[in-house]
PDB file with SEQRES, HELIX, SHEET and CRYST1 records, atoms N, CA, C and O in Angstrom:
SEQRES   1 A   81  VAL LEU HIS TYR LEU GLN ASP MET TRP SER ARG VAL VAL          
SEQRES   2 A   81  MET PRO ASP ALA MET THR TYR THR SER VAL VAL SER VAL          
SEQRES   3 A   81  CYS GLU ARG ALA ASN GLN TRP GLU GLN ALA VAL ALA LEU          
SEQRES   4 A   81  VAL HIS SER MET LYS ARG LYS GLY PHE PRO ILE ALA SER          
SEQRES   5 A   81  THR LEU SER SER ALA VAL ARG ALA CYS GLU LYS ALA GLY          
SEQRES   6 A   81  GLU ALA SER PHE ALA ARG LYS ALA PHE PRO GLU ILE GLY          
SEQRES   7 A   81  ALA ASP VAL                                                  
HELIX    1 AA1 HIS A    3  SER A   10  1                                   8    
HELIX    2 AA2 MET A   18  CYS A   27  1                                  10    
HELIX    3 AA3 TRP A   33  LEU A   39  1                                   7    
HELIX    4 AA4 HIS A   41  LYS A   44  1                                   4    
HELIX    5 AA5 SER A   56  ARG A   59  1                                   4    
HELIX    6 AA6 ALA A   67  ALA A   73  1                                   7    
CRYST1    1.000    1.000    1.000  90.00  90.00  90.00 P 1           1          
ATOM      1  N   VAL A   1     146.141 191.789 113.151  1.00  0.00           N  
ATOM      2  CA  VAL A   1     146.912 189.637 112.783  1.00  0.00           C  
ATOM      3  C   VAL A   1     146.878 188.998 113.866  1.00  0.00           C  
ATOM      4  O   VAL A   1     147.744 188.127 113.942  1.00  0.00           O  
ATOM      5  N   LEU A   2     146.220 189.095 114.721  1.00  0.00           N  
ATOM      6  CA  LEU A   2     145.573 187.945 116.075  1.00  0.00           C  
ATOM      7  C   LEU A   2     144.181 187.455 114.954  1.00  0.00           C  
ATOM      8  O   LEU A   2     143.911 186.256 114.869  1.00  0.00           O  
ATOM      9  N   HIS A   3     143.777 187.972 114.551  1.00  0.00           N  
ATOM     10  CA  HIS A   3     142.544 187.669 114.341  1.00  0.00           C  
ATOM     11  C   HIS A   3     142.708 186.753 112.185  1.00  0.00           C  
ATOM     12  O   HIS A   3     141.923 186.062 111.536  1.00  0.00           O  
ATOM     13  N   TYR A   4     143.810 187.191 111.945  1.00  0.00           N  
ATOM     14  CA  TYR A   4     144.378 186.239 111.232  1.00  0.00           C  
ATOM     15  C   TYR A   4     145.173 184.723 111.009  1.00  0.00           C  
ATOM     16  O   TYR A   4     145.408 183.869 110.154  1.00  0.00           O  
ATOM     17  N   LEU A   5     145.431 185.114 112.652  1.00  0.00           N  
ATOM     18  CA  LEU A   5     145.670 183.962 113.498  1.00  0.00           C  
ATOM     19  C   LEU A   5     144.704 182.267 113.235  1.00  0.00           C  
ATOM     20  O   LEU A   5     144.797 181.141 112.744  1.00  0.00           O  
ATOM     21  N   GLN A   6     143.737 183.266 114.051  1.00  0.00           N  
ATOM     22  CA  GLN A   6     142.942 182.391 114.272  1.00  0.00           C  
ATOM     23  C   GLN A   6     142.422 182.030 113.205  1.00  0.00           C  
ATOM     24  O   GLN A   6     142.461 180.811 113.038  1.00  0.00           O  
ATOM     25  N   ASP A   7     141.741 182.862 112.066  1.00  0.00           N  
ATOM     26  CA  ASP A   7     140.983 182.339 110.928  1.00  0.00           C  
ATOM     27  C   ASP A   7     141.717 181.391 110.432  1.00  0.00           C  
ATOM     28  O   ASP A   7     140.983 180.673 109.753  1.00  0.00           O  
ATOM     29  N   MET A   8     143.301 180.841 110.418  1.00  0.00           N  
ATOM     30  CA  MET A   8     144.336 180.464 109.786  1.00  0.00           C  
ATOM     31  C   MET A   8     143.781 178.704 110.473  1.00  0.00           C  
ATOM     32  O   MET A   8     143.322 177.708 109.913  1.00  0.00           O  
ATOM     33  N   TRP A   9     144.076 178.982 111.712  1.00  0.00           N  
ATOM     34  CA  TRP A   9     143.112 178.095 112.611  1.00  0.00           C  
ATOM     35  C   TRP A   9     141.537 177.594 112.368  1.00  0.00           C  
ATOM     36  O   TRP A   9     141.652 176.634 111.605  1.00  0.00           O  
ATOM     37  N   SER A  10     140.763 177.702 112.527  1.00  0.00           N  
ATOM     38  CA  SER A  10     139.552 177.763 111.542  1.00  0.00           C  
ATOM     39  C   SER A  10     139.486 177.023 110.678  1.00  0.00           C  
ATOM     40  O   SER A  10     139.362 175.816 110.885  1.00  0.00           O  
ATOM     41  N   ARG A  11     139.534 177.415 109.774  1.00  0.00           N  
ATOM     42  CA  ARG A  11     140.126 176.862 108.654  1.00  0.00           C  
ATOM     43  C   ARG A  11     140.628 175.642 108.147  1.00  0.00           C  
ATOM     44  O   ARG A  11     140.402 175.293 106.988  1.00  0.00           O  
ATOM     45  N   VAL A  12     141.619 174.648 109.329  1.00  0.00           N  
ATOM     46  CA  VAL A  12     142.627 174.304 109.027  1.00  0.00           C  
ATOM     47  C   VAL A  12     143.297 174.219 108.223  1.00  0.00           C  
ATOM     48  O   VAL A  12     143.516 173.254 107.491  1.00  0.00           O  
ATOM     49  N   VAL A  13     143.898 175.615 108.237  1.00  0.00           N  
ATOM     50  CA  VAL A  13     145.536 175.805 107.875  1.00  0.00           C  
ATOM     51  C   VAL A  13     146.005 176.180 108.826  1.00  0.00           C  
ATOM     52  O   VAL A  13     145.779 177.300 109.286  1.00  0.00           O  
ATOM     53  N   MET A  14     146.999 175.076 109.499  1.00  0.00           N  
ATOM     54  CA  MET A  14     148.368 175.313 110.238  1.00  0.00           C  
ATOM     55  C   MET A  14     149.143 176.404 110.456  1.00  0.00           C  
ATOM     56  O   MET A  14     149.859 176.312 109.459  1.00  0.00           O  
ATOM     57  N   PRO A  15     149.383 177.007 110.812  1.00  0.00           N  
ATOM     58  CA  PRO A  15     150.811 178.124 110.582  1.00  0.00           C  
ATOM     59  C   PRO A  15     151.620 177.711 110.703  1.00  0.00           C  
ATOM     60  O   PRO A  15     151.566 176.561 111.139  1.00  0.00           O  
ATOM     61  N   ASP A  16     152.633 178.155 110.494  1.00  0.00           N  
ATOM     62  CA  ASP A  16     154.356 177.350 110.905  1.00  0.00           C  
ATOM     63  C   ASP A  16     154.230 178.020 111.620  1.00  0.00           C  
ATOM     64  O   ASP A  16     153.242 178.584 112.089  1.00  0.00           O  
ATOM     65  N   ALA A  17     156.448 178.085 112.028  1.00  0.00           N  
ATOM     66  CA  ALA A  17     156.956 178.744 113.047  1.00  0.00           C  
ATOM     67  C   ALA A  17     157.606 180.648 112.588  1.00  0.00           C  
ATOM     68  O   ALA A  17     158.180 181.626 113.065  1.00  0.00           O  
ATOM     69  N   MET A  18     156.823 180.001 111.083  1.00  0.00           N  
ATOM     70  CA  MET A  18     156.765 181.988 110.386  1.00  0.00           C  
ATOM     71  C   MET A  18     156.175 182.674 111.218  1.00  0.00           C  
ATOM     72  O   MET A  18     156.519 183.710 111.787  1.00  0.00           O  
ATOM     73  N   THR A  19     154.629 181.644 111.327  1.00  0.00           N  
ATOM     74  CA  THR A  19     154.044 183.135 110.638  1.00  0.00           C  
ATOM     75  C   THR A  19     153.653 182.963 112.539  1.00  0.00           C  
ATOM     76  O   THR A  19     153.273 184.112 112.766  1.00  0.00           O  
ATOM     77  N   TYR A  20     153.582 182.427 113.506  1.00  0.00           N  
ATOM     78  CA  TYR A  20     153.978 182.431 114.532  1.00  0.00           C  
ATOM     79  C   TYR A  20     154.838 183.503 115.032  1.00  0.00           C  
ATOM     80  O   TYR A  20     154.217 184.213 115.823  1.00  0.00           O  
ATOM     81  N   THR A  21     156.001 183.857 114.857  1.00  0.00           N  
ATOM     82  CA  THR A  21     156.957 184.319 114.383  1.00  0.00           C  
ATOM     83  C   THR A  21     156.862 186.442 113.890  1.00  0.00           C  
ATOM     84  O   THR A  21     157.354 187.432 114.432  1.00  0.00           O  
ATOM     85  N   SER A  22     156.137 186.286 112.873  1.00  0.00           N  
ATOM     86  CA  SER A  22     155.713 187.474 112.595  1.00  0.00           C  
ATOM     87  C   SER A  22     155.031 188.013 113.742  1.00  0.00           C  
ATOM     88  O   SER A  22     155.298 189.195 113.961  1.00  0.00           O  
ATOM     89  N   VAL A  23     153.867 187.223 114.877  1.00  0.00           N  
ATOM     90  CA  VAL A  23     152.535 188.063 114.892  1.00  0.00           C  
ATOM     91  C   VAL A  23     153.062 188.614 116.353  1.00  0.00           C  
ATOM     92  O   VAL A  23     152.896 189.723 116.860  1.00  0.00           O  
ATOM     93  N   VAL A  24     153.891 187.229 116.950  1.00  0.00           N  
ATOM     94  CA  VAL A  24     154.865 187.747 117.967  1.00  0.00           C  
ATOM     95  C   VAL A  24     155.507 189.186 117.546  1.00  0.00           C  
ATOM     96  O   VAL A  24     155.345 190.212 118.207  1.00  0.00           O  
ATOM     97  N   SER A  25     156.184 189.106 116.464  1.00  0.00           N  
ATOM     98  CA  SER A  25     156.398 190.347 116.758  1.00  0.00           C  
ATOM     99  C   SER A  25     155.827 191.969 115.954  1.00  0.00           C  
ATOM    100  O   SER A  25     156.471 192.915 115.499  1.00  0.00           O  
ATOM    101  N   VAL A  26     154.260 191.685 116.071  1.00  0.00           N  
ATOM    102  CA  VAL A  26     153.694 192.239 115.602  1.00  0.00           C  
ATOM    103  C   VAL A  26     153.604 192.759 116.756  1.00  0.00           C  
ATOM    104  O   VAL A  26     153.993 193.923 116.853  1.00  0.00           O  
ATOM    105  N   CYS A  27     152.960 191.930 118.235  1.00  0.00           N  
ATOM    106  CA  CYS A  27     152.560 191.853 119.178  1.00  0.00           C  
ATOM    107  C   CYS A  27     153.501 192.700 120.570  1.00  0.00           C  
ATOM    108  O   CYS A  27     153.324 193.419 121.554  1.00  0.00           O  
ATOM    109  N   GLU A  28     154.463 192.065 119.863  1.00  0.00           N  
ATOM    110  CA  GLU A  28     155.466 193.128 120.517  1.00  0.00           C  
ATOM    111  C   GLU A  28     155.135 194.574 120.401  1.00  0.00           C  
ATOM    112  O   GLU A  28     154.803 195.360 121.289  1.00  0.00           O  
ATOM    113  N   ARG A  29     155.316 194.793 118.931  1.00  0.00           N  
ATOM    114  CA  ARG A  29     154.709 196.613 118.308  1.00  0.00           C  
ATOM    115  C   ARG A  29     153.779 197.538 119.223  1.00  0.00           C  
ATOM    116  O   ARG A  29     153.998 198.639 119.727  1.00  0.00           O  
ATOM    117  N   ALA A  30     152.765 196.774 119.256  1.00  0.00           N  
ATOM    118  CA  ALA A  30     151.838 196.955 119.059  1.00  0.00           C  
ATOM    119  C   ALA A  30     150.854 197.137 120.988  1.00  0.00           C  
ATOM    120  O   ALA A  30     149.799 197.627 121.391  1.00  0.00           O  
ATOM    121  N   ASN A  31     152.434 196.154 121.801  1.00  0.00           N  
ATOM    122  CA  ASN A  31     151.662 196.486 122.843  1.00  0.00           C  
ATOM    123  C   ASN A  31     151.395 195.219 123.904  1.00  0.00           C  
ATOM    124  O   ASN A  31     151.484 195.247 125.132  1.00  0.00           O  
ATOM    125  N   GLN A  32     151.051 194.137 123.063  1.00  0.00           N  
ATOM    126  CA  GLN A  32     150.664 193.473 123.312  1.00  0.00           C  
ATOM    127  C   GLN A  32     151.891 191.916 123.909  1.00  0.00           C  
ATOM    128  O   GLN A  32     152.374 190.966 123.292  1.00  0.00           O  
ATOM    129  N   TRP A  33     151.963 192.331 125.225  1.00  0.00           N  
ATOM    130  CA  TRP A  33     152.978 191.307 125.715  1.00  0.00           C  
ATOM    131  C   TRP A  33     152.199 190.505 126.353  1.00  0.00           C  
ATOM    132  O   TRP A  33     152.645 189.412 126.005  1.00  0.00           O  
ATOM    133  N   GLU A  34     151.373 190.310 127.021  1.00  0.00           N  
ATOM    134  CA  GLU A  34     150.876 188.915 127.507  1.00  0.00           C  
ATOM    135  C   GLU A  34     150.543 187.989 126.168  1.00  0.00           C  
ATOM    136  O   GLU A  34     150.774 186.793 126.343  1.00  0.00           O  
ATOM    137  N   GLN A  35     150.179 188.252 125.228  1.00  0.00           N  
ATOM    138  CA  GLN A  35     149.570 187.889 123.823  1.00  0.00           C  
ATOM    139  C   GLN A  35     150.638 187.281 123.510  1.00  0.00           C  
ATOM    140  O   GLN A  35     150.625 186.158 123.007  1.00  0.00           O  
ATOM    141  N   ALA A  36     152.103 188.192 123.863  1.00  0.00           N  
ATOM    142  CA  ALA A  36     153.467 187.552 122.896  1.00  0.00           C  
ATOM    143  C   ALA A  36     153.593 186.599 123.383  1.00  0.00           C  
ATOM    144  O   ALA A  36     153.811 185.606 122.689  1.00  0.00           O  
ATOM    145  N   VAL A  37     153.477 186.467 125.275  1.00  0.00           N  
ATOM    146  CA  VAL A  37     154.378 185.820 125.203  1.00  0.00           C  
ATOM    147  C   VAL A  37     152.976 184.364 125.040  1.00  0.00           C  
ATOM    148  O   VAL A  37     153.154 183.636 124.063  1.00  0.00           O  
ATOM    149  N   ALA A  38     152.131 184.131 125.648  1.00  0.00           N  
ATOM    150  CA  ALA A  38     150.780 183.099 125.612  1.00  0.00           C  
ATOM    151  C   ALA A  38     151.283 182.109 123.840  1.00  0.00           C  
ATOM    152  O   ALA A  38     151.612 180.949 123.595  1.00  0.00           O  
ATOM    153  N   LEU A  39     151.058 183.541 122.868  1.00  0.00           N  
ATOM    154  CA  LEU A  39     151.760 183.088 121.352  1.00  0.00           C  
ATOM    155  C   LEU A  39     153.218 181.443 121.956  1.00  0.00           C  
ATOM    156  O   LEU A  39     153.077 180.226 122.079  1.00  0.00           O  
ATOM    157  N   VAL A  40     154.477 182.444 122.156  1.00  0.00           N  
ATOM    158  CA  VAL A  40     155.068 181.546 122.458  1.00  0.00           C  
ATOM    159  C   VAL A  40     154.769 180.435 123.233  1.00  0.00           C  
ATOM    160  O   VAL A  40     154.258 179.468 122.669  1.00  0.00           O  
ATOM    161  N   HIS A  41     154.950 180.406 124.189  1.00  0.00           N  
ATOM    162  CA  HIS A  41     153.890 178.923 125.087  1.00  0.00           C  
ATOM    163  C   HIS A  41     153.551 177.651 123.686  1.00  0.00           C  
ATOM    164  O   HIS A  41     153.911 176.544 123.286  1.00  0.00           O  
ATOM    165  N   SER A  42     152.371 179.072 123.300  1.00  0.00           N  
ATOM    166  CA  SER A  42     152.168 177.671 122.354  1.00  0.00           C  
ATOM    167  C   SER A  42     152.698 177.421 120.993  1.00  0.00           C  
ATOM    168  O   SER A  42     152.116 176.968 120.007  1.00  0.00           O  
ATOM    169  N   MET A  43     154.379 177.957 121.200  1.00  0.00           N  
ATOM    170  CA  MET A  43     154.814 177.262 119.455  1.00  0.00           C  
ATOM    171  C   MET A  43     155.362 176.405 120.608  1.00  0.00           C  
ATOM    172  O   MET A  43     155.790 175.270 120.400  1.00  0.00           O  
ATOM    173  N   LYS A  44     155.344 176.875 121.623  1.00  0.00           N  
ATOM    174  CA  LYS A  44     156.998 175.438 122.680  1.00  0.00           C  
ATOM    175  C   LYS A  44     155.979 174.194 122.808  1.00  0.00           C  
ATOM    176  O   LYS A  44     156.414 173.046 122.905  1.00  0.00           O  
ATOM    177  N   ARG A  45     154.163 174.578 122.800  1.00  0.00           N  
ATOM    178  CA  ARG A  45     153.493 172.866 123.150  1.00  0.00           C  
ATOM    179  C   ARG A  45     153.139 172.378 121.346  1.00  0.00           C  
ATOM    180  O   ARG A  45     152.734 171.317 120.868  1.00  0.00           O  
ATOM    181  N   LYS A  46     153.403 173.312 120.898  1.00  0.00           N  
ATOM    182  CA  LYS A  46     153.488 172.529 119.392  1.00  0.00           C  
ATOM    183  C   LYS A  46     154.675 171.832 119.063  1.00  0.00           C  
ATOM    184  O   LYS A  46     154.371 170.787 118.488  1.00  0.00           O  
ATOM    185  N   GLY A  47     156.011 171.980 119.196  1.00  0.00           N  
ATOM    186  CA  GLY A  47     156.649 171.634 119.310  1.00  0.00           C  
ATOM    187  C   GLY A  47     158.216 172.288 118.099  1.00  0.00           C  
ATOM    188  O   GLY A  47     159.072 171.655 117.480  1.00  0.00           O  
ATOM    189  N   PHE A  48     157.853 174.284 118.288  1.00  0.00           N  
ATOM    190  CA  PHE A  48     158.505 174.892 117.231  1.00  0.00           C  
ATOM    191  C   PHE A  48     158.936 175.713 117.911  1.00  0.00           C  
ATOM    192  O   PHE A  48     158.596 176.141 119.014  1.00  0.00           O  
ATOM    193  N   PRO A  49     160.236 176.111 116.796  1.00  0.00           N  
ATOM    194  CA  PRO A  49     161.578 176.041 117.380  1.00  0.00           C  
ATOM    195  C   PRO A  49     161.154 177.916 118.154  1.00  0.00           C  
ATOM    196  O   PRO A  49     160.107 178.505 117.883  1.00  0.00           O  
ATOM    197  N   ILE A  50     161.852 178.281 118.743  1.00  0.00           N  
ATOM    198  CA  ILE A  50     160.986 179.136 119.699  1.00  0.00           C  
ATOM    199  C   ILE A  50     162.694 180.944 119.787  1.00  0.00           C  
ATOM    200  O   ILE A  50     162.699 182.169 119.901  1.00  0.00           O  
ATOM    201  N   ALA A  51     163.386 180.173 119.683  1.00  0.00           N  
ATOM    202  CA  ALA A  51     164.637 181.134 119.669  1.00  0.00           C  
ATOM    203  C   ALA A  51     164.911 182.445 118.472  1.00  0.00           C  
ATOM    204  O   ALA A  51     165.943 183.047 118.173  1.00  0.00           O  
ATOM    205  N   SER A  52     163.956 182.523 118.132  1.00  0.00           N  
ATOM    206  CA  SER A  52     164.391 183.757 116.652  1.00  0.00           C  
ATOM    207  C   SER A  52     162.689 184.014 117.535  1.00  0.00           C  
ATOM    208  O   SER A  52     162.943 185.055 118.140  1.00  0.00           O  
ATOM    209  N   THR A  53     161.507 183.731 117.833  1.00  0.00           N  
ATOM    210  CA  THR A  53     160.522 184.742 118.213  1.00  0.00           C  
ATOM    211  C   THR A  53     160.636 184.647 120.050  1.00  0.00           C  
ATOM    212  O   THR A  53     159.697 185.142 120.673  1.00  0.00           O  
ATOM    213  N   LEU A  54     161.538 184.149 120.667  1.00  0.00           N  
ATOM    214  CA  LEU A  54     161.584 184.903 121.863  1.00  0.00           C  
ATOM    215  C   LEU A  54     162.500 185.953 122.581  1.00  0.00           C  
ATOM    216  O   LEU A  54     162.600 186.145 123.793  1.00  0.00           O  
ATOM    217  N   SER A  55     163.248 186.692 121.386  1.00  0.00           N  
ATOM    218  CA  SER A  55     163.778 187.906 122.161  1.00  0.00           C  
ATOM    219  C   SER A  55     162.412 189.044 121.664  1.00  0.00           C  
ATOM    220  O   SER A  55     162.479 190.179 122.136  1.00  0.00           O  
ATOM    221  N   SER A  56     161.543 188.804 120.985  1.00  0.00           N  
ATOM    222  CA  SER A  56     160.958 189.753 120.620  1.00  0.00           C  
ATOM    223  C   SER A  56     159.570 189.314 121.676  1.00  0.00           C  
ATOM    224  O   SER A  56     158.581 190.031 121.518  1.00  0.00           O  
ATOM    225  N   ALA A  57     159.527 188.892 122.070  1.00  0.00           N  
ATOM    226  CA  ALA A  57     158.471 188.044 123.247  1.00  0.00           C  
ATOM    227  C   ALA A  57     159.336 189.169 124.289  1.00  0.00           C  
ATOM    228  O   ALA A  57     159.498 190.314 123.866  1.00  0.00           O  
ATOM    229  N   VAL A  58     159.615 188.970 124.998  1.00  0.00           N  
ATOM    230  CA  VAL A  58     160.634 189.540 125.445  1.00  0.00           C  
ATOM    231  C   VAL A  58     160.833 190.624 125.900  1.00  0.00           C  
ATOM    232  O   VAL A  58     160.778 191.097 127.035  1.00  0.00           O  
ATOM    233  N   ARG A  59     161.202 191.206 124.408  1.00  0.00           N  
ATOM    234  CA  ARG A  59     160.353 192.164 124.376  1.00  0.00           C  
ATOM    235  C   ARG A  59     160.115 193.381 124.957  1.00  0.00           C  
ATOM    236  O   ARG A  59     160.600 194.305 125.608  1.00  0.00           O  
ATOM    237  N   ALA A  60     158.667 192.738 124.154  1.00  0.00           N  
ATOM    238  CA  ALA A  60     157.757 192.913 124.556  1.00  0.00           C  
ATOM    239  C   ALA A  60     157.788 193.451 126.230  1.00  0.00           C  
ATOM    240  O   ALA A  60     157.730 194.531 126.817  1.00  0.00           O  
ATOM    241  N   CYS A  61     157.951 191.611 126.688  1.00  0.00           N  
ATOM    242  CA  CYS A  61     157.449 192.399 128.690  1.00  0.00           C  
ATOM    243  C   CYS A  61     158.682 193.195 128.754  1.00  0.00           C  
ATOM    244  O   CYS A  61     159.380 192.626 129.593  1.00  0.00           O  
ATOM    245  N   GLU A  62     159.420 194.400 128.217  1.00  0.00           N  
ATOM    246  CA  GLU A  62     160.691 194.664 128.864  1.00  0.00           C  
ATOM    247  C   GLU A  62     160.091 195.992 128.544  1.00  0.00           C  
ATOM    248  O   GLU A  62     160.557 197.046 128.976  1.00  0.00           O  
ATOM    249  N   LYS A  63     159.266 195.927 127.938  1.00  0.00           N  
ATOM    250  CA  LYS A  63     158.177 197.836 127.345  1.00  0.00           C  
ATOM    251  C   LYS A  63     157.591 197.643 127.810  1.00  0.00           C  
ATOM    252  O   LYS A  63     156.669 198.430 127.596  1.00  0.00           O  
ATOM    253  N   ALA A  64     157.127 196.359 129.154  1.00  0.00           N  
ATOM    254  CA  ALA A  64     155.802 196.713 129.560  1.00  0.00           C  
ATOM    255  C   ALA A  64     156.162 196.937 130.751  1.00  0.00           C  
ATOM    256  O   ALA A  64     155.433 197.491 131.575  1.00  0.00           O  
ATOM    257  N   GLY A  65     156.950 196.665 130.906  1.00  0.00           N  
ATOM    258  CA  GLY A  65     158.053 196.233 132.714  1.00  0.00           C  
ATOM    259  C   GLY A  65     157.678 195.134 133.974  1.00  0.00           C  
ATOM    260  O   GLY A  65     157.495 194.752 135.130  1.00  0.00           O  
ATOM    261  N   GLU A  66     157.798 195.017 131.963  1.00  0.00           N  
ATOM    262  CA  GLU A  66     157.909 192.902 133.198  1.00  0.00           C  
ATOM    263  C   GLU A  66     158.553 191.688 132.794  1.00  0.00           C  
ATOM    264  O   GLU A  66     158.314 190.518 132.498  1.00  0.00           O  
ATOM    265  N   ALA A  67     159.892 192.883 132.977  1.00  0.00           N  
ATOM    266  CA  ALA A  67     161.040 192.300 132.738  1.00  0.00           C  
ATOM    267  C   ALA A  67     160.624 190.727 133.678  1.00  0.00           C  
ATOM    268  O   ALA A  67     160.436 189.690 133.043  1.00  0.00           O  
ATOM    269  N   SER A  68     160.518 190.754 135.308  1.00  0.00           N  
ATOM    270  CA  SER A  68     161.436 189.930 135.524  1.00  0.00           C  
ATOM    271  C   SER A  68     159.773 188.788 135.529  1.00  0.00           C  
ATOM    272  O   SER A  68     159.483 187.943 136.376  1.00  0.00           O  
ATOM    273  N   PHE A  69     158.881 189.229 134.150  1.00  0.00           N  
ATOM    274  CA  PHE A  69     157.448 188.378 134.182  1.00  0.00           C  
ATOM    275  C   PHE A  69     158.207 187.531 133.520  1.00  0.00           C  
ATOM    276  O   PHE A  69     158.512 186.416 133.944  1.00  0.00           O  
ATOM    277  N   ALA A  70     158.577 188.038 132.378  1.00  0.00           N  
ATOM    278  CA  ALA A  70     159.892 187.270 130.810  1.00  0.00           C  
ATOM    279  C   ALA A  70     160.773 186.708 132.115  1.00  0.00           C  
ATOM    280  O   ALA A  70     161.084 185.557 131.810  1.00  0.00           O  
ATOM    281  N   ARG A  71     161.417 187.084 133.701  1.00  0.00           N  
ATOM    282  CA  ARG A  71     162.057 185.110 133.448  1.00  0.00           C  
ATOM    283  C   ARG A  71     161.286 184.207 133.947  1.00  0.00           C  
ATOM    284  O   ARG A  71     161.388 183.000 133.728  1.00  0.00           O  
ATOM    285  N   LYS A  72     160.815 184.515 134.351  1.00  0.00           N  
ATOM    286  CA  LYS A  72     159.861 183.749 135.070  1.00  0.00           C  
ATOM    287  C   LYS A  72     159.375 182.706 133.731  1.00  0.00           C  
ATOM    288  O   LYS A  72     159.759 181.572 133.445  1.00  0.00           O  
ATOM    289  N   ALA A  73     158.365 183.618 133.061  1.00  0.00           N  
ATOM    290  CA  ALA A  73     158.013 182.816 132.031  1.00  0.00           C  
ATOM    291  C   ALA A  73     159.293 181.925 131.314  1.00  0.00           C  
ATOM    292  O   ALA A  73     159.027 180.779 130.953  1.00  0.00           O  
ATOM    293  N   PHE A  74     160.558 182.405 131.128  1.00  0.00           N  
ATOM    294  CA  PHE A  74     160.996 182.241 129.970  1.00  0.00           C  
ATOM    295  C   PHE A  74     162.840 181.951 130.411  1.00  0.00           C  
ATOM    296  O   PHE A  74     163.804 182.630 130.057  1.00  0.00           O  
ATOM    297  N   PRO A  75     162.810 180.441 131.470  1.00  0.00           N  
ATOM    298  CA  PRO A  75     164.060 180.365 132.189  1.00  0.00           C  
ATOM    299  C   PRO A  75     165.624 180.597 131.697  1.00  0.00           C  
ATOM    300  O   PRO A  75     166.620 181.222 132.063  1.00  0.00           O  
ATOM    301  N   GLU A  76     165.058 179.365 130.241  1.00  0.00           N  
ATOM    302  CA  GLU A  76     165.586 180.052 129.504  1.00  0.00           C  
ATOM    303  C   GLU A  76     167.212 181.195 128.829  1.00  0.00           C  
ATOM    304  O   GLU A  76     168.273 181.420 128.245  1.00  0.00           O  
ATOM    305  N   ILE A  77     166.194 181.443 129.518  1.00  0.00           N  
ATOM    306  CA  ILE A  77     166.971 183.290 128.691  1.00  0.00           C  
ATOM    307  C   ILE A  77     168.116 183.235 129.538  1.00  0.00           C  
ATOM    308  O   ILE A  77     169.268 183.075 129.134  1.00  0.00           O  
ATOM    309  N   GLY A  78     167.869 183.331 130.376  1.00  0.00           N  
ATOM    310  CA  GLY A  78     168.857 183.204 131.549  1.00  0.00           C  
ATOM    311  C   GLY A  78     168.699 184.268 132.265  1.00  0.00           C  
ATOM    312  O   GLY A  78     167.483 184.327 132.446  1.00  0.00           O  
ATOM    313  N   ALA A  79     169.392 185.511 132.999  1.00  0.00           N  
ATOM    314  CA  ALA A  79     169.432 186.611 134.038  1.00  0.00           C  
ATOM    315  C   ALA A  79     169.617 187.200 133.495  1.00  0.00           C  
ATOM    316  O   ALA A  79     169.903 187.944 134.433  1.00  0.00           O  
ATOM    317  N   ASP A  80     169.908 188.181 132.131  1.00  0.00           N  
ATOM    318  CA  ASP A  80     170.527 189.291 131.781  1.00  0.00           C  
ATOM    319  C   ASP A  80     168.971 189.627 131.648  1.00  0.00           C  
ATOM    320  O   ASP A  80     168.952 190.853 131.752  1.00  0.00           O  
ATOM    321  N   VAL A  81     167.710 189.209 131.481  1.00  0.00           N  
ATOM    322  CA  VAL A  81     167.064 190.326 131.331  1.00  0.00           C  
ATOM    323  C   VAL A  81     166.325 191.270 132.553  1.00  0.00           C  
ATOM    324  O   VAL A  81     165.743 192.314 132.260  1.00  0.00           O  
TER     325      VAL A  81                                                      
END                                                                             
């Protein structure tokens, strides 16, 4: 899936928030927590809303035993993680 996202960039087809959300969701299911975090940060830099995507990235971190990392990476989630 990441390949398709990179392919979009190389073709100057700009992925939208829905594309990012889908890719982060796949990263969660594939236990790719670091990539999920990186994609959410990329979304933030590009000005996309992250609310619907953030939960997938946080779950990916939690599954990998990285809940404390998620709290540091995404302070907007609070201490509930």
